[in-house]
Coordinates of C-alpha atoms and ligand atoms in Angstrom, one line a residue:
Chain A
M1 CA 85.8 96.4 118.5
K2 CA 84.3 99.0 121.0
K3 CA 84.3 102.7 120.1
F4 CA 82.8 105.9 121.4
I5 CA 80.5 106.4 118.5
N6 CA 76.7 106.7 117.9
H7 CA 76.6 105.4 114.4
P8 CA 79.5 104.6 112.0
D9 CA 78.1 106.8 109.3
A10 CA 77.8 109.8 111.6
V11 CA 81.3 109.8 113.0
V12 CA 82.9 112.5 110.9
R13 CA 80.0 114.9 111.1
E14 CA 79.6 114.4 114.9
A15 CA 83.3 114.9 115.5
L16 CA 83.2 118.1 113.5
I17 CA 80.3 119.3 115.7
G18 CA 82.5 118.7 118.7
L19 CA 85.5 120.4 117.1
S20 CA 83.4 123.4 116.5
A21 CA 82.1 123.5 120.1
A22 CA 85.6 123.2 121.5
H23 CA 87.2 125.8 119.3
P24 CA 85.3 129.0 118.7
D25 CA 88.1 130.4 116.7
L26 CA 87.3 127.9 114.0
R27 CA 84.4 128.3 111.7
V28 CA 83.1 124.8 110.9
D29 CA 80.8 124.4 107.9
L30 CA 79.1 121.1 108.3
D31 CA 77.7 121.1 104.8
G32 CA 81.1 121.5 103.1
P33 CA 82.2 120.0 105.2
Y34 CA 85.3 122.1 106.1
A35 CA 86.9 123.9 109.0
A36 CA 88.2 127.4 108.4
R37 CA 89.8 130.1 110.5
A38 CA 87.0 132.3 111.8
D39 CA 88.9 135.4 110.7
A40 CA 89.3 134.2 107.1
P41 CA 89.4 135.4 104.4
R42 CA 92.2 137.7 105.2
A43 CA 92.7 140.3 102.5
G44 CA 96.1 140.0 100.7
K45 CA 97.1 136.8 102.6
V46 CA 97.8 133.6 100.6
A47 CA 95.2 131.0 101.7
L48 CA 96.5 127.6 102.7
V49 CA 94.0 124.7 102.3
S50 CA 94.7 121.1 103.0
G51 CA 92.5 118.1 103.6
G52 CA 92.4 114.3 103.4
G53 CA 90.6 111.4 104.9
S54 CA 89.5 111.6 108.5
G55 CA 91.1 109.4 111.1
H56 CA 94.4 111.3 111.2
E57 CA 93.4 113.7 113.9
P58 CA 94.6 116.2 114.8
M59 CA 95.6 116.5 111.2
H60 CA 94.2 118.5 109.3
A61 CA 91.5 120.4 111.1
G62 CA 93.6 120.6 114.2
F63 CA 96.2 122.6 112.3
V64 CA 93.8 125.4 111.2
G65 CA 94.5 128.8 112.6
L66 CA 96.9 131.6 112.8
G67 CA 100.3 130.7 111.3
M68 CA 99.2 127.4 109.8
L69 CA 96.2 126.4 107.6
D70 CA 93.3 128.7 106.6
A71 CA 91.0 125.7 106.0
A72 CA 90.9 121.9 106.1
C73 CA 88.6 119.5 104.3
P74 CA 87.9 116.3 106.2
G75 CA 86.8 113.4 104.0
E76 CA 85.2 110.3 105.2
V77 CA 87.4 108.1 107.3
F78 CA 90.6 107.3 105.3
T79 CA 88.9 108.6 102.1
S80 CA 90.0 111.8 100.4
P81 CA 87.6 114.7 100.3
V82 CA 85.5 115.4 97.3
P83 CA 86.2 118.3 94.8
D84 CA 83.0 120.3 95.8
Q85 CA 84.2 120.4 99.4
I86 CA 87.7 121.6 98.4
V87 CA 86.3 124.2 96.1
A88 CA 83.9 125.5 98.8
A89 CA 86.7 125.7 101.4
S90 CA 89.1 127.4 99.0
R91 CA 86.5 130.0 98.0
A92 CA 85.6 130.6 101.7
V93 CA 89.2 131.5 102.7
D94 CA 90.5 133.1 99.4
G95 CA 91.8 136.6 100.3
G96 CA 92.6 137.5 96.7
A97 CA 96.3 136.6 97.0
G98 CA 96.0 133.1 95.7
V99 CA 95.4 129.7 97.2
V100 CA 97.9 127.0 98.0
H101 CA 96.7 123.4 98.3
I102 CA 98.8 121.0 100.5
V103 CA 98.1 117.5 99.2
K104 CA 99.4 114.2 100.5
N105 CA 100.5 111.9 97.7
Y106 CA 97.7 109.4 97.4
T107 CA 95.9 108.6 94.2
G108 CA 92.5 109.7 95.7
D109 CA 93.7 112.9 97.2
V110 CA 95.7 113.9 94.1
M111 CA 92.8 113.4 91.8
N112 CA 90.2 115.1 93.9
F113 CA 92.4 118.1 94.6
Q114 CA 93.3 118.3 90.9
L115 CA 89.6 118.3 89.9
A116 CA 89.0 121.0 92.5
A117 CA 92.0 123.1 91.3
D118 CA 90.6 122.9 87.8
L119 CA 87.2 124.1 88.9
L120 CA 88.7 126.9 90.9
G121 CA 90.9 127.9 88.0
D122 CA 87.8 128.1 85.8
G123 CA 86.3 130.4 88.4
G124 CA 89.4 132.7 88.4
I125 CA 91.1 131.5 91.5
E126 CA 94.7 130.4 90.8
V127 CA 95.8 127.4 92.8
Q128 CA 99.4 126.3 93.5
T129 CA 99.8 122.7 94.8
V130 CA 102.4 121.3 97.2
L131 CA 102.6 117.6 97.0
V132 CA 103.9 115.8 100.1
N133 CA 105.6 112.5 99.6
D134 CA 108.0 111.9 102.5
D135 CA 107.5 108.2 103.3
V136 CA 110.8 106.6 102.4
A137 CA 109.5 103.0 102.9
V138 CA 108.1 103.2 99.4
E139 CA 110.2 103.5 96.3
D140 CA 110.1 106.8 94.5
S141 CA 109.1 106.0 90.9
T142 CA 107.2 107.7 88.1
W143 CA 105.8 104.3 87.1
T144 CA 103.9 103.8 90.3
A145 CA 101.8 105.9 92.7
G146 CA 105.2 106.8 94.3
R147 CA 105.8 107.7 98.0
R148 CA 103.0 108.5 100.4
G149 CA 102.5 111.7 102.2
T150 CA 102.8 111.2 106.0
G151 CA 104.4 113.0 109.0
A152 CA 106.1 115.7 107.0
T153 CA 102.7 117.1 106.1
M154 CA 102.4 118.9 109.4
L155 CA 105.9 120.3 109.0
V156 CA 105.0 121.6 105.6
E157 CA 101.8 123.1 106.9
K158 CA 103.5 124.8 109.8
I159 CA 106.4 126.3 107.9
A160 CA 104.6 127.3 104.7
G161 CA 101.8 128.6 107.0
A162 CA 104.2 130.8 108.8
L163 CA 105.6 132.2 105.6
A164 CA 102.1 132.9 104.3
E165 CA 101.4 134.9 107.5
T166 CA 104.3 137.3 106.6
G167 CA 102.5 138.3 103.4
A168 CA 104.6 136.2 101.0
G169 CA 103.2 135.4 97.6
A170 CA 101.6 132.1 96.6
A171 CA 104.6 131.0 94.6
A172 CA 107.0 131.6 97.4
V173 CA 104.7 129.9 99.9
A174 CA 104.3 126.8 97.7
A175 CA 108.0 126.7 97.0
M176 CA 108.7 126.7 100.7
G177 CA 106.3 123.9 101.2
T178 CA 108.0 121.9 98.5
R179 CA 111.4 122.6 100.0
V180 CA 110.3 121.3 103.4
N181 CA 108.9 118.2 101.8
E182 CA 112.1 117.6 99.9
A183 CA 114.1 118.0 103.0
S184 CA 112.0 115.5 105.0
G185 CA 111.9 111.7 105.2
S186 CA 109.5 109.5 107.3
F187 CA 109.3 105.9 108.3
A188 CA 106.7 104.1 110.3
V189 CA 106.3 100.8 112.2
A190 CA 103.0 99.4 113.6
L191 CA 102.3 96.9 116.4
T192 CA 98.6 96.6 115.7
A193 CA 96.2 97.3 112.9
C194 CA 93.5 100.0 113.4
T195 CA 89.8 99.7 113.2
T196 CA 87.7 102.0 111.0
P197 CA 84.2 102.7 112.4
A198 CA 82.6 101.3 109.2
A199 CA 84.6 98.0 109.3
G200 CA 84.3 97.6 113.0
R201 CA 87.2 95.2 113.2
P202 CA 90.9 95.5 112.7
G203 CA 92.2 95.6 109.1
F204 CA 94.6 92.7 109.7
E205 CA 95.8 90.4 112.5
L206 CA 99.3 90.8 113.9
P207 CA 100.6 88.1 116.2
E208 CA 102.0 89.1 119.6
D209 CA 105.6 88.8 118.5
E210 CA 105.5 90.5 115.1
M211 CA 105.4 94.0 113.7
E212 CA 104.5 95.6 110.4
V213 CA 107.4 97.6 109.0
G214 CA 107.0 100.5 106.6
V215 CA 103.3 101.2 107.2
G216 CA 101.4 104.3 106.1
I217 CA 98.7 106.1 107.9
H218 CA 95.6 104.3 106.7
G219 CA 95.7 101.1 108.7
E220 CA 97.1 99.2 105.7
P221 CA 99.7 96.5 106.1
G222 CA 103.3 97.7 105.7
R223 CA 106.1 96.8 103.3
R224 CA 107.0 93.7 105.3
R225 CA 106.2 91.8 108.5
E226 CA 109.1 91.1 110.9
Q227 CA 109.8 89.7 114.3
L228 CA 109.2 92.3 116.9
L229 CA 112.5 94.0 118.0
P230 CA 113.4 96.2 121.0
A231 CA 112.6 99.9 120.6
R232 CA 116.3 100.7 120.1
D233 CA 116.5 98.5 117.0
I234 CA 113.2 99.9 115.7
A235 CA 114.5 103.4 116.1
A236 CA 117.7 102.5 114.4
M237 CA 116.0 100.8 111.5
S238 CA 113.7 103.8 111.0
L239 CA 116.4 106.3 111.2
E240 CA 118.7 104.4 108.8
A241 CA 115.9 104.1 106.2
I242 CA 115.4 107.9 106.4
M243 CA 119.1 108.7 106.3
A244 CA 119.6 106.5 103.3
A245 CA 116.9 108.3 101.3
K246 CA 117.4 111.8 102.7
P247 CA 121.0 112.1 104.0
V248 CA 121.9 114.6 106.7
A249 CA 125.5 115.5 107.2
S250 CA 127.3 115.9 110.5
G251 CA 126.9 119.5 111.7
E252 CA 123.5 120.1 110.1
D253 CA 120.3 121.0 111.9
V254 CA 117.2 118.9 111.8
I255 CA 113.6 119.0 113.1
V256 CA 112.5 115.6 114.4
L257 CA 108.9 114.5 114.8
M258 CA 108.4 111.4 116.9
N259 CA 104.8 110.8 116.1
G260 CA 102.3 108.3 117.6
L261 CA 99.8 106.6 115.3
G262 CA 97.0 106.9 117.8
G263 CA 97.3 103.9 120.0
T264 CA 100.8 104.3 121.4
P265 CA 101.3 105.7 124.9
L266 CA 103.4 108.8 125.1
I267 CA 105.9 107.1 127.4
E268 CA 106.8 104.8 124.5
L269 CA 107.2 107.7 122.2
Y270 CA 109.6 109.4 124.6
L271 CA 111.5 106.3 124.9
L272 CA 111.8 106.0 121.2
Y273 CA 112.7 109.7 120.9
G274 CA 115.5 109.2 123.4
E275 CA 117.0 106.5 121.2
V276 CA 116.7 108.6 118.1
A277 CA 118.3 111.6 119.8
G278 CA 121.2 109.6 121.0
M279 CA 121.8 108.2 117.5
L280 CA 121.6 111.6 115.8
E281 CA 124.0 113.1 118.4
A282 CA 126.5 110.3 117.8
A283 CA 126.3 111.2 114.1
G284 CA 127.0 114.9 114.9
V285 CA 123.5 116.0 113.8
R286 CA 121.9 118.7 115.9
I287 CA 118.2 118.3 116.7
A288 CA 117.3 122.0 116.5
R289 CA 113.6 121.4 117.2
N290 CA 111.4 118.5 118.1
L291 CA 107.9 117.4 118.6
V292 CA 106.9 114.2 120.5
G293 CA 103.2 113.2 120.4
D294 CA 100.2 112.2 118.3
Y295 CA 100.0 114.6 115.4
V296 CA 99.4 112.5 112.3
T297 CA 97.5 109.4 113.4
S298 CA 95.9 106.3 112.0
L299 CA 92.8 106.0 114.2
D300 CA 93.7 103.6 117.1
M301 CA 96.8 102.0 115.5
A302 CA 99.6 101.2 117.9
G303 CA 102.6 102.4 116.1
M304 CA 105.0 105.2 115.6
S305 CA 106.4 107.3 112.7
L306 CA 109.6 109.1 112.7
T307 CA 110.1 112.2 110.5
V308 CA 113.5 113.9 110.1
C309 CA 113.6 117.3 108.3
R310 CA 116.9 118.8 107.4
A311 CA 116.2 122.4 108.3
D312 CA 118.0 125.6 107.3
A313 CA 117.9 128.9 109.3
E314 CA 114.9 130.2 107.4
M315 CA 112.8 127.0 108.1
L316 CA 113.8 127.2 111.8
R317 CA 112.8 130.8 112.0
L318 CA 109.4 130.0 110.4
W319 CA 109.0 127.0 112.7
D320 CA 109.4 129.3 115.7
A321 CA 106.9 131.8 114.4
P322 CA 103.7 132.2 116.3
V323 CA 101.0 129.5 115.7
R324 CA 97.6 129.2 117.3
T325 CA 95.6 126.1 116.2
P326 CA 93.8 123.4 118.2
A327 CA 96.7 121.1 118.1
L328 CA 99.8 123.3 117.8
R329 CA 100.2 126.6 119.6
W330 CA 103.2 128.6 120.7
G331 CA 104.5 132.2 120.6
V332 CA 101.0 133.7 121.0
Chain B
M1 CA 69.8 101.7 74.8
D2 CA 67.1 104.1 75.9
A3 CA 66.9 106.3 79.0
S4 CA 64.8 103.8 81.0
Q5 CA 67.3 101.0 80.3
A6 CA 70.2 103.3 81.3
R7 CA 68.4 104.0 84.6
A8 CA 67.6 100.3 85.1
W9 CA 71.3 99.6 84.6
L10 CA 72.4 102.1 87.2
Y11 CA 69.8 100.9 89.7
A12 CA 71.0 97.4 89.1
V13 CA 74.6 98.5 89.8
A14 CA 73.4 100.2 93.0
D15 CA 71.7 97.0 94.1
S16 CA 74.7 94.9 93.3
I17 CA 77.2 97.2 95.0
A18 CA 75.0 97.3 98.1
G19 CA 74.9 93.5 98.2
Q20 CA 78.6 93.2 97.7
A21 CA 79.8 96.2 99.7
D22 CA 81.2 94.1 102.5
H23 CA 83.0 91.9 100.1
L24 CA 84.5 94.8 98.3
T25 CA 85.7 96.3 101.6
Q26 CA 87.2 93.0 102.6
L27 CA 89.2 92.9 99.3
D28 CA 90.3 96.5 100.1
A29 CA 91.3 95.5 103.6
A30 CA 93.9 93.0 102.2
I31 CA 95.7 95.5 99.9
G32 CA 94.2 98.9 100.6
D33 CA 92.5 100.8 103.4
S34 CA 89.2 98.9 103.9
D35 CA 86.9 101.5 102.4
H36 CA 86.2 100.5 98.8
G37 CA 82.8 98.9 99.4
V38 CA 81.8 101.8 101.7
N39 CA 82.9 104.3 99.0
M40 CA 81.1 102.6 96.2
N41 CA 78.0 102.1 98.2
R42 CA 77.9 105.7 99.3
G43 CA 78.3 106.7 95.7
F44 CA 75.7 104.5 94.1
T45 CA 73.2 105.2 96.9
A46 CA 73.6 108.9 95.9
V47 CA 73.2 108.0 92.2
R48 CA 70.0 106.3 93.0
A49 CA 68.7 109.3 94.9
A50 CA 69.8 111.7 92.1
L51 CA 68.1 109.6 89.5
D52 CA 64.9 109.3 91.6
G53 CA 64.8 113.1 91.9
A54 CA 65.6 114.0 88.3
P55 CA 63.6 112.9 85.4
A56 CA 66.7 113.1 83.2
D57 CA 65.5 112.3 79.7
G58 CA 67.9 110.9 77.2
V59 CA 70.7 108.4 77.9
R60 CA 73.2 111.2 77.9
G61 CA 71.6 113.0 80.8
V62 CA 71.3 109.9 82.8
F63 CA 75.0 109.0 82.6
T64 CA 76.3 112.5 83.1
L65 CA 74.1 113.0 86.1
A66 CA 75.3 109.7 87.6
G67 CA 78.9 110.5 86.8
S68 CA 78.8 114.0 88.4
T69 CA 77.1 112.5 91.4
L70 CA 79.9 110.0 91.9
V71 CA 82.6 112.7 91.5
S72 CA 81.0 115.0 94.0
R73 CA 79.9 112.4 96.6
V74 CA 82.4 109.6 96.8
G75 CA 86.0 111.0 97.2
G76 CA 88.8 108.5 97.3
A77 CA 90.2 107.1 94.1
S78 CA 87.1 105.4 93.0
G79 CA 84.8 108.5 93.0
P80 CA 86.7 110.5 90.4
L81 CA 87.6 107.4 88.4
F82 CA 84.1 105.8 88.0
G83 CA 82.5 109.2 88.0
S84 CA 84.7 110.5 85.1
A85 CA 84.1 107.2 83.3
L86 CA 80.3 107.7 83.5
R87 CA 80.5 111.4 82.6
A88 CA 82.7 110.6 79.6
L89 CA 80.3 107.8 78.6
G90 CA 77.4 110.3 78.7
K91 CA 79.1 113.0 76.8
A92 CA 80.0 110.6 74.0
L93 CA 76.3 109.8 73.5
P94 CA 73.7 111.7 71.3
E95 CA 72.4 114.9 72.8
Q96 CA 68.8 113.6 72.6
G97 CA 67.2 110.3 72.6
D98 CA 68.6 106.7 72.6
A99 CA 72.1 105.3 71.9
D100 CA 72.6 102.4 69.5
T101 CA 75.1 99.7 70.4
A102 CA 77.9 101.3 68.3
A103 CA 77.4 104.6 70.1
L104 CA 77.4 102.8 73.5
A105 CA 80.7 101.1 72.5
A106 CA 82.2 104.4 71.7
G107 CA 81.0 105.8 75.0
L108 CA 82.4 102.9 77.0
R109 CA 85.7 103.5 75.2
A110 CA 85.6 107.2 76.0
G111 CA 85.0 106.3 79.7
L112 CA 88.0 104.0 79.7
E113 CA 90.2 106.8 78.2
A114 CA 89.0 109.1 80.9
V115 CA 90.0 106.6 83.6
C116 CA 93.5 106.1 82.0
K117 CA 94.0 109.9 81.6
L118 CA 93.0 110.8 85.1
G119 CA 94.7 107.9 87.0
G120 CA 97.7 107.2 84.7
A121 CA 97.2 103.5 85.0
V122 CA 98.0 101.0 82.1
P123 CA 96.9 97.4 81.8
G124 CA 98.7 95.3 84.3
D125 CA 98.9 97.9 87.1
K126 CA 96.3 96.0 89.1
T127 CA 93.5 98.6 88.8
I128 CA 90.0 99.2 87.4
V129 CA 91.7 99.3 84.0
D130 CA 92.5 95.6 84.1
A131 CA 88.8 94.8 84.0
Y132 CA 87.6 97.8 82.1
A133 CA 89.9 97.5 79.1
P134 CA 89.2 93.9 78.2
A135 CA 85.5 94.6 78.7
V136 CA 85.5 97.4 76.2
D137 CA 87.4 95.4 73.7
A138 CA 84.9 92.5 74.0
F139 CA 82.0 94.8 73.9
E140 CA 83.2 96.4 70.6
Q141 CA 83.9 93.0 69.0
A142 CA 80.6 91.4 70.0
A143 CA 78.7 94.5 69.0
R144 CA 80.2 94.3 65.5
A145 CA 79.6 90.5 65.2
H146 CA 76.0 90.8 66.4
S147 CA 75.0 94.0 64.8
G148 CA 72.3 92.1 62.9
D149 CA 70.6 90.9 66.1
R150 CA 67.1 92.3 66.8
D151 CA 68.5 94.4 69.7
G152 CA 71.4 95.7 67.6
G153 CA 73.8 93.3 69.4
L154 CA 73.4 95.0 72.8
A155 CA 72.7 91.8 74.8
A156 CA 75.5 89.9 73.1
A157 CA 78.0 92.8 73.6
A158 CA 77.0 93.3 77.2
R159 CA 77.4 89.6 78.0
A160 CA 80.8 89.5 76.3
A161 CA 81.9 92.6 78.2
A162 CA 80.8 91.1 81.5
D163 CA 82.7 87.9 80.8
A164 CA 85.8 89.7 79.8
A165 CA 85.6 92.0 82.9
Q166 CA 85.3 88.9 85.1
Q167 CA 88.3 87.3 83.5
G168 CA 90.3 90.6 83.8
M169 CA 89.3 90.9 87.4
R170 CA 90.5 87.4 88.1
D171 CA 93.7 88.1 86.3
T172 CA 94.5 90.9 88.7
I173 CA 95.2 88.3 91.4
P174 CA 98.8 87.4 90.5
L175 CA 99.7 91.0 89.6
Q176 CA 101.9 93.3 91.7
A177 CA 100.2 96.7 92.0
R178 CA 101.8 99.7 90.5
R179 CA 99.0 102.2 91.1
G180 CA 96.7 103.2 93.9
R181 CA 97.2 102.2 97.5
A182 CA 98.0 98.6 96.8
S183 CA 101.2 99.7 95.2
Y184 CA 102.6 100.6 98.7
L185 CA 102.6 96.9 99.6
G186 CA 105.0 96.1 96.8
E187 CA 105.3 92.3 96.4
R188 CA 102.7 91.8 99.2
S189 CA 100.0 92.9 96.8
V190 CA 100.5 89.7 94.8
G191 CA 97.8 87.0 95.4
H192 CA 94.9 89.4 96.0
Q193 CA 92.1 90.4 93.7
D194 CA 91.8 94.1 93.1
P195 CA 88.8 95.8 94.6
G196 CA 88.3 98.4 91.9
A197 CA 88.5 95.7 89.2
T198 CA 85.9 93.8 91.1
S199 CA 83.5 96.7 91.1
T200 CA 84.1 97.1 87.4
W201 CA 83.0 93.6 86.8
L202 CA 79.9 94.1 88.9
I203 CA 79.0 97.2 86.8
F204 CA 79.3 95.2 83.5
Q205 CA 77.5 92.2 85.0
A206 CA 74.6 94.6 85.9
L207 CA 74.6 95.8 82.4
A208 CA 74.4 92.3 81.0
D209 CA 71.6 91.4 83.4
T210 CA 69.7 94.6 82.6
V211 CA 69.7 94.3 78.8
T212 CA 69.1 90.5 78.8
T213 CA 66.1 90.6 81.1
R214 CA 62.9 91.1 79.1
R215 CA 61.5 94.5 79.6
P216 CA 58.0 94.8 81.1
Ligands
ATP401 N1 95.5 105.3 89.2 C1 94.5 104.4 89.2 N2 93.9 104.1 88.0 C2 92.8 103.3 88.0 N3 92.3 102.7 89.1 C3 92.9 103.0 90.3 C4 94.0 103.8 90.4 N4 94.3 103.9 91.7 C5 93.5 103.1 92.3 N5 92.6 102.6 91.5 C6 91.5 101.7 91.8 O1 90.8 102.2 93.0 C7 90.6 101.1 93.9 C8 90.5 101.6 95.3 O2 89.4 102.5 95.4 P1 89.0 103.0 96.8 O3 87.6 103.4 96.7 O4 89.3 102.1 97.9 O5 89.8 104.4 97.0 P2 91.2 104.6 97.8 O6 92.3 104.3 97.0 O7 91.1 104.0 99.1 O8 91.0 106.2 98.0 P3 91.5 107.0 99.3 O9 92.9 106.8 99.4 O10 91.2 108.5 99.1 O11 90.6 106.5 100.3 C9 91.7 100.1 93.6 O12 91.3 98.8 93.9 C10 92.0 100.3 92.1 O13 91.2 99.4 91.3
MG402 MG1 90.4 102.1 99.6

């Protein structure tokens, strides 16, 4: 598999060098490594810190900036960051009002952020954690690792980030993040596997006429393999799975994220979005806000994820609040 | 076990993991995210460098250094899990000097408890625990049975642990994963050997090889 890289081991670092060169309003620490707002720490503002494996760009570093994250910790490709890195980033952006960690529900991320929160707590920095687990393809159970954190992560980061910008306290910011997570459901379908720089070849083979249903964002196979269907049926299947787990009533508002996994042309995402919009309209649900594009990716995987968040007026107001980050900017 | 044996064990693990990295990653490609071999190799390469750079004396220092290095360098699930295991092993050993076989058995048990506490897995979840738990049981039993051996039963215990870990690793194949990334596959995780259990076997295998080779 061909890639624009110099050496597989250097991909994350060299991409951070490029991110730093492209975005002077980020402060990129290559030794952490982490990316922080250049104007952090901001006294009295709750600091939002997220992170996770690399390969999901623009998440998370692309969401660092005014109105969203204060810092992001990129791990190796698809591997959660280490505690030292999370501690360094949290310390760098702590403005004395507390730190909120936004953590996707994966064993590795949960453990590394937990170890970091313990170390920060020992050093006198209180950490609140928002766990994101929106992927409805997986059963919610306390006896397993539970649901994965996927597309809703960026909604949580946007909305909680906007609340933090207003000067709200750490508990309120974390509670808002949790509320957005609980209101959200996601479902993903892939047409190809992806190729990590280290592996150099796709994680699995998928015949021309088949798709992986219920995939996550790490190039892993999904819950099941099925015959490829027209986009309309894939949109319907995804929306039904979300509505079954996170029902939305007629008359309610939602935010819809039609997200590409990295290897899907925008024209196909718009086509899918049109299908979803029609179905929601028929159900009497109003799409109050939407995003169509690559926001939470899985390297070069051809695939899509649909996220639906049942949004109240406060969430919508915070969604509309100004944001200035590499990947999301409006109102400024 | 003395500090030089402890170091030799960890160097042997680093060699073994480096040789098996691709295989471990392949196992992870089937039911995970294709990074286990890469993670473990990054970790034990860092452990090797840390040991090279620090004349940690005493078995306790060797294992706590190795464990802390894994926690701070690997990330993922395996970094905190194997790192905490080695740290707990170190902390269970005497402050100074060597560890006898009984102390090592207690340390390995403490390491297992650390893994279970941190990751919440129980036997049968298709994880590290499925190789580690039987290995500790076997180590303890053989250590007691062979306590009269000239080496205090270390070689016999290590061999029994490696065999039990290998069996535990093989026994993960028919299991449906309930923890870690493989759990997302549901029934599709059945029929594949768990990568973390495989690394666990390599670690115990390296221990057996280290303590049974005659020392120079
Ligand atoms: N809760 C757990 N308890 C014990 N072992 C676990 C647990 N979760 C996962 N594992 C082990 O970790 C192995 C996977 O390790 P790996 O290095 O691939 O990390 P990962 O899960 O991919 O982490 P990340 O998601 O951050 O990349 C599994 O094969 C399994 O043995
Ligand atoms: Mg993995």
